[in-house]
Coordinates of C-alpha atoms in Angstrom, one line a residue:
X30 CA 164.1 106.2 182.1
X31 CA 162.2 107.9 184.4
X32 CA 161.8 111.8 184.2
X33 CA 164.1 113.4 185.7
X34 CA 166.7 113.5 182.1
X35 CA 163.8 115.5 180.7
X36 CA 163.3 117.8 183.6
X37 CA 167.5 119.0 183.1
X38 CA 166.2 119.9 180.2
X39 CA 163.9 121.4 179.2
X40 CA 166.1 123.7 182.6
X41 CA 168.9 123.8 179.8
X42 CA 166.8 125.2 178.1
X43 CA 164.7 127.1 178.9
X44 CA 167.5 129.3 180.9
X45 CA 169.2 129.5 177.4
X46 CA 166.8 130.6 175.5
X47 CA 165.4 133.5 177.6
X48 CA 169.5 134.2 178.2
X49 CA 170.5 134.1 174.5
X50 CA 167.0 134.2 173.0
X51 CA 168.1 129.9 171.5
X52 CA 166.8 127.2 173.3
X53 CA 163.8 125.4 170.6
X54 CA 165.9 123.0 168.2
X55 CA 169.4 124.4 169.1
X56 CA 169.3 122.7 172.5
X57 CA 167.1 120.6 173.2
X58 CA 167.4 118.4 169.9
X59 CA 171.0 117.6 170.2
X60 CA 170.0 117.0 174.6
X61 CA 167.0 115.0 173.5
X62 CA 169.1 113.4 170.7
X63 CA 172.7 112.3 173.4
X64 CA 170.8 112.4 176.8
X65 CA 167.6 110.8 175.9
X66 CA 168.0 108.0 172.8
X67 CA 165.6 109.1 170.8
X68 CA 165.7 109.5 167.1
X69 CA 165.1 112.6 164.8
X70 CA 161.7 113.4 164.8
X71 CA 161.0 111.8 167.9
X72 CA 163.4 115.1 169.3
X73 CA 161.9 117.4 166.4
X74 CA 157.5 117.5 167.4
X75 CA 159.2 116.7 171.2
X76 CA 161.2 119.8 171.7
X77 CA 158.7 121.9 168.8
X78 CA 155.8 120.7 171.2
X79 CA 158.1 122.1 174.8
X80 CA 159.3 125.5 172.5
X81 CA 155.3 126.7 172.3
X82 CA 155.3 126.6 176.1
X83 CA 158.4 127.4 176.5
X84 CA 157.8 130.9 173.9
X85 CA 154.3 131.6 176.8
X86 CA 156.3 132.2 179.7
X87 CA 159.2 134.6 178.0
X88 CA 156.7 136.4 176.2
X89 CA 155.2 137.3 179.6
X90 CA 157.8 137.8 181.2
X91 CA 158.5 140.5 178.5
X92 CA 155.8 141.7 178.2
X93 CA 155.2 142.6 181.8
X94 CA 158.5 144.5 181.0
X95 CA 157.2 145.7 177.7
X96 CA 159.7 143.6 175.2
X97 CA 157.5 143.2 172.9
X98 CA 157.0 144.9 169.9
X99 CA 153.7 143.1 168.8
X100 CA 153.3 144.2 165.2
X101 CA 156.7 142.3 164.7
X102 CA 156.2 139.9 166.8
X103 CA 153.4 138.3 164.3
X104 CA 155.5 139.4 161.0
X105 CA 156.9 136.8 162.4
X106 CA 154.5 134.9 164.1
X107 CA 152.4 134.4 161.2
X108 CA 155.1 133.4 159.0
X109 CA 156.6 131.6 161.0
X110 CA 153.7 128.8 161.5
X111 CA 153.2 128.2 158.2
X112 CA 156.9 127.6 158.2
X113 CA 156.4 125.4 161.0
X114 CA 153.6 123.6 159.3
X115 CA 155.4 122.9 155.4
X116 CA 158.0 122.3 158.3
X117 CA 156.7 119.3 159.3
X118 CA 155.1 117.7 157.0
X119 CA 158.5 117.4 155.0
X120 CA 159.9 116.2 157.9
X121 CA 158.1 113.2 157.0
X122 CA 159.7 112.1 153.5
X123 CA 163.2 113.1 153.8
X124 CA 165.1 109.4 156.2
X125 CA 166.6 110.2 159.9
X126 CA 170.3 109.7 158.8
X127 CA 169.6 112.7 155.6
X128 CA 167.4 114.9 158.2
X129 CA 170.9 114.4 161.3
X130 CA 173.7 115.7 159.0
X131 CA 171.6 118.7 157.5
X132 CA 170.1 119.4 161.5
X133 CA 173.9 119.1 161.5
X134 CA 175.4 120.9 159.3
X135 CA 173.1 124.0 160.6
X136 CA 173.7 123.4 164.0
X137 CA 178.1 123.8 162.6
X138 CA 177.0 126.7 160.6
X139 CA 175.2 128.5 163.1
X140 CA 178.5 127.8 164.9
X141 CA 181.0 128.5 162.7
X142 CA 179.4 132.7 161.9
X143 CA 179.5 132.7 165.8
X144 CA 182.9 132.2 165.8
X145 CA 184.0 134.9 163.5
X146 CA 181.6 137.9 163.9

């Protein structure tokens, strides 16, 4: 398998990240699972690493336009970093099949919530 599927996933994730404020787990993980047949752990870990790059590019663009509120970004980002460390540690202990079901349930809840609002 070449690099093209990964480049396509990156373009789609970047586009949706900038357009809707989503792109990481909601776009990258399912595409890595479906398009390149990775397991949940590999997809999640790679997605988190890619989000750092995507978030940096988006944040720089929004900062240039004066849209970022730095205090609130810190109030969200610092606790999120601790949450990410905890979630990453917990993920190693949860069976992959359970992770897949939990992730699918999360996406389903989000979809239903968006449809009824």
